[in-house]
Coordinates of C-alpha atoms in Angstrom, one line a residue:
Chain W
D1 CA 124.8 273.9 88.1
S2 CA 121.8 276.1 89.5
G3 CA 123.3 279.0 89.7
V4 CA 123.1 279.6 93.3
T5 CA 127.0 279.3 95.0
Q6 CA 127.1 278.1 98.4
T7 CA 130.5 277.6 100.5
P8 CA 131.9 275.9 101.9
K9 CA 130.5 272.4 100.7
H10 CA 131.7 270.5 104.0
L11 CA 132.5 272.2 107.3
I12 CA 133.9 270.2 110.3
T13 CA 134.2 271.9 113.8
A14 CA 134.2 271.7 117.2
T15 CA 131.1 272.4 119.9
G16 CA 131.2 275.8 121.2
Q17 CA 132.6 277.3 118.2
R18 CA 131.3 279.9 115.4
V19 CA 130.7 279.3 111.8
T20 CA 129.7 281.2 109.0
L21 CA 127.9 279.8 105.9
R22 CA 127.9 281.9 102.4
C23 CA 125.4 281.6 99.8
S24 CA 125.5 284.0 96.5
P25 CA 122.3 284.1 94.7
R26 CA 121.3 283.3 91.2
S27 CA 122.1 286.3 88.9
G28 CA 118.7 288.9 89.0
D29 CA 117.2 287.1 92.3
L30 CA 116.6 289.3 94.8
S31 CA 115.3 286.5 97.6
V32 CA 117.4 284.4 99.6
Y33 CA 116.3 281.7 101.8
W34 CA 117.7 279.2 104.1
Y35 CA 117.0 275.7 105.1
Q36 CA 118.1 273.1 107.4
Q37 CA 118.1 269.6 106.8
S38 CA 118.7 266.9 109.3
L39 CA 117.4 263.5 110.2
D40 CA 115.4 263.7 112.6
Q41 CA 113.5 267.2 111.7
G42 CA 113.9 267.2 107.9
L43 CA 114.0 270.3 105.6
Q44 CA 113.1 273.1 108.1
F45 CA 112.8 276.9 107.1
L46 CA 115.2 279.0 108.7
I47 CA 114.9 282.5 107.8
Q48 CA 114.5 284.3 104.2
Y49 CA 115.8 287.9 103.2
Y50 CA 114.5 290.1 100.1
N51 CA 116.7 292.6 99.0
G52 CA 118.6 293.3 101.9
E53 CA 115.8 293.0 104.4
E54 CA 114.6 290.0 106.7
R55 CA 111.4 289.0 105.5
A56 CA 110.2 286.1 107.6
K57 CA 112.0 283.9 110.3
G58 CA 111.2 280.2 110.6
N59 CA 112.4 277.7 113.2
I60 CA 115.6 279.7 113.6
L61 CA 117.5 279.4 116.7
E62 CA 118.9 282.6 119.0
R63 CA 122.5 281.3 118.3
F64 CA 121.8 281.2 114.8
S65 CA 121.7 284.8 112.8
A66 CA 121.8 285.8 109.1
Q67 CA 122.0 288.6 106.6
Q68 CA 121.8 289.6 103.1
F69 CA 124.7 291.8 102.1
P70 CA 124.2 295.0 99.1
D71 CA 125.5 292.6 96.5
L72 CA 122.8 290.3 97.7
H73 CA 124.7 287.4 98.9
S74 CA 123.7 286.1 102.2
E75 CA 125.7 284.6 105.2
L76 CA 124.1 282.5 107.9
N77 CA 126.4 282.6 111.1
L78 CA 126.1 279.7 113.6
S79 CA 127.5 280.3 117.2
S80 CA 127.7 278.1 120.3
L81 CA 127.5 274.9 118.3
E82 CA 126.1 271.8 119.6
L83 CA 126.1 268.4 118.0
G84 CA 122.5 268.4 117.1
D85 CA 123.4 271.4 114.7
S86 CA 125.0 268.9 112.4
A87 CA 123.1 269.3 109.4
L88 CA 123.2 270.2 105.6
Y89 CA 122.1 274.2 105.5
F90 CA 120.6 274.8 102.2
C91 CA 120.4 278.1 100.5
A92 CA 117.4 278.7 98.0
S93 CA 117.0 282.1 95.9
S94 CA 114.1 283.3 93.8
V95 CA 113.2 286.7 92.0
T96 CA 110.2 287.4 93.9
P97 CA 109.9 287.1 97.8
L98 CA 107.6 284.1 97.2
A99 CA 108.1 280.4 97.2
T100 CA 106.8 279.6 93.7
S101 CA 110.2 279.9 92.0
Y102 CA 112.8 278.6 94.5
T103 CA 116.4 277.5 93.0
F104 CA 118.4 275.7 95.5
G105 CA 122.0 275.4 96.0
S106 CA 124.0 272.4 96.6
G107 CA 124.1 273.0 100.4
T108 CA 127.0 272.9 103.3
R109 CA 127.3 270.0 105.0
L110 CA 128.0 270.8 108.8
T111 CA 129.4 268.4 111.0
V112 CA 129.8 269.5 114.8
V113 CA 132.3 267.1 116.6
Chain L
A1 CA 98.8 274.5 109.2
Q2 CA 100.0 273.3 106.4
S3 CA 102.0 269.8 106.3
V4 CA 103.0 267.1 103.7
T5 CA 102.9 263.6 104.5
Q6 CA 105.0 261.2 102.3
P7 CA 104.0 257.7 103.4
D8 CA 106.7 255.5 102.1
I9 CA 110.3 256.1 103.7
H10 CA 111.9 253.7 100.8
I11 CA 110.9 252.3 97.8
T12 CA 113.0 249.7 95.9
V13 CA 112.3 248.9 92.0
S14 CA 113.9 247.5 89.1
E15 CA 115.1 249.2 86.0
G16 CA 112.5 249.5 83.3
A17 CA 109.6 249.3 86.2
S18 CA 107.3 252.0 86.5
L19 CA 107.3 254.2 89.9
E20 CA 104.9 255.8 91.9
L21 CA 105.7 258.1 94.8
R22 CA 102.7 258.9 97.4
C23 CA 102.3 262.5 98.6
N24 CA 99.4 263.6 100.8
Y25 CA 99.1 267.4 101.6
S26 CA 97.0 269.5 104.2
Y27 CA 96.8 273.1 103.5
G28 CA 94.1 275.6 104.0
A29 CA 93.3 277.1 100.8
T30 CA 94.3 276.1 97.3
P31 CA 98.1 274.7 97.6
Y32 CA 100.6 275.0 95.4
L33 CA 102.4 272.0 94.8
F34 CA 106.0 270.7 94.1
W35 CA 108.3 267.6 94.0
Y36 CA 111.9 267.9 94.4
V37 CA 114.6 265.3 93.9
Q38 CA 117.8 265.3 95.8
S39 CA 120.8 263.0 94.1
P40 CA 123.3 262.2 96.9
G41 CA 125.8 265.4 97.5
Q42 CA 123.5 267.3 95.8
G43 CA 121.1 270.0 96.0
L44 CA 117.2 269.9 95.6
Q45 CA 116.1 269.8 92.1
L46 CA 112.6 271.0 90.9
L47 CA 111.0 268.3 89.1
L48 CA 107.5 269.7 88.9
K49 CA 105.1 271.9 90.0
Y50 CA 101.3 272.2 90.0
F51 CA 99.6 276.0 90.6
S52 CA 96.4 275.6 88.9
G53 CA 94.8 274.0 85.8
D54 CA 95.3 270.6 84.2
T55 CA 95.4 268.5 87.2
L56 CA 98.0 266.1 85.2
V57 CA 101.6 267.9 85.3
Q58 CA 104.6 266.9 83.4
G59 CA 108.0 267.7 84.7
I60 CA 111.8 266.9 83.9
K61 CA 113.3 263.8 83.6
G62 CA 110.2 261.8 82.2
F63 CA 108.2 262.5 85.4
E64 CA 104.5 263.4 85.9
A65 CA 102.3 264.1 88.8
E66 CA 98.3 264.3 89.6
F67 CA 96.8 266.5 91.4
K68 CA 93.7 265.3 93.5
R69 CA 92.0 267.8 95.4
S70 CA 89.5 265.1 96.7
Q71 CA 92.0 262.9 98.0
S72 CA 94.3 265.9 99.1
S73 CA 97.3 264.1 97.3
F74 CA 99.9 264.6 94.3
N75 CA 101.2 261.7 93.6
L76 CA 104.7 261.4 91.6
R77 CA 105.3 258.7 88.7
K78 CA 107.1 257.6 86.0
P79 CA 106.7 254.9 83.7
S80 CA 110.0 253.4 83.4
V81 CA 112.8 254.2 85.6
H82 CA 116.3 254.2 84.7
W83 CA 119.4 253.8 87.6
S84 CA 120.0 257.4 87.4
D85 CA 116.7 258.1 89.1
A86 CA 118.0 256.7 92.4
A87 CA 117.5 259.5 94.8
E88 CA 115.7 261.0 97.7
Y89 CA 112.2 262.7 96.4
F90 CA 110.4 265.5 98.5
C91 CA 107.1 266.7 98.1
A92 CA 106.5 270.3 99.0
V93 CA 103.2 272.4 99.9
G94 CA 103.1 276.0 99.7
G95 CA 100.6 278.8 98.4
P96 CA 100.5 281.8 96.2
N97 CA 101.4 284.3 98.8
D98 CA 103.7 282.0 100.8
Y99 CA 107.2 282.9 101.4
K100 CA 108.5 279.4 102.5
L101 CA 107.4 275.7 101.6
S102 CA 106.4 273.0 104.0
F103 CA 108.5 269.6 102.9
G104 CA 107.6 266.0 103.4
A105 CA 110.1 263.7 104.9
G106 CA 111.0 262.2 101.7
T107 CA 111.0 259.0 99.8
T108 CA 114.2 257.5 98.8
V109 CA 114.4 255.3 95.7
T110 CA 116.7 252.4 94.9
V111 CA 116.6 251.2 91.6
R112 CA 118.0 247.4 90.9
A113 CA 119.1 246.2 88.0

């Protein structure tokens, strides 16, 4: 157990729907990062939050959004889902806003049918 | 731009044999380099990382990696593989002030008895 908790582990939903993925960072970590792992794109950085504030955006679609709450957990919202959004979504956390000390969660596997 | 190339998509190795996974990176400044392992259904676990100093880095599970600046490489090695080493391995690059990592496409390792 890495200490980073992601729920749900698996999610199957239909095209056009909206889902929310949740991430609880490791105790003491202030920064949360979201990555998407797909067969064709590999691991891609989506977005980063640090202590409640958005710090950086990567290849995140406009249909996707995220936030980090006061208790530091984060949610990734995916809307108007398409078949191509099927992927493994990872959350990572770290104490600092830098990538030098990531701890990854076990991921949420999203299947869009 | 930063990038990572893992030339080998899939490697099959016999149990007890040695293993070497190749990683070439492109980074504009002094890189921070990482190797992660992903077992089926699991998240990414950090095997080892290189920031500076001794170019031979020891990690967990008996893995080591060598940083060669002249070759822009950071190859991962293990002298004797175990069946439990069957997994996907990812090389990643970042920097001291980076918030995200750039990952290679991964190398899948199969261990045969």
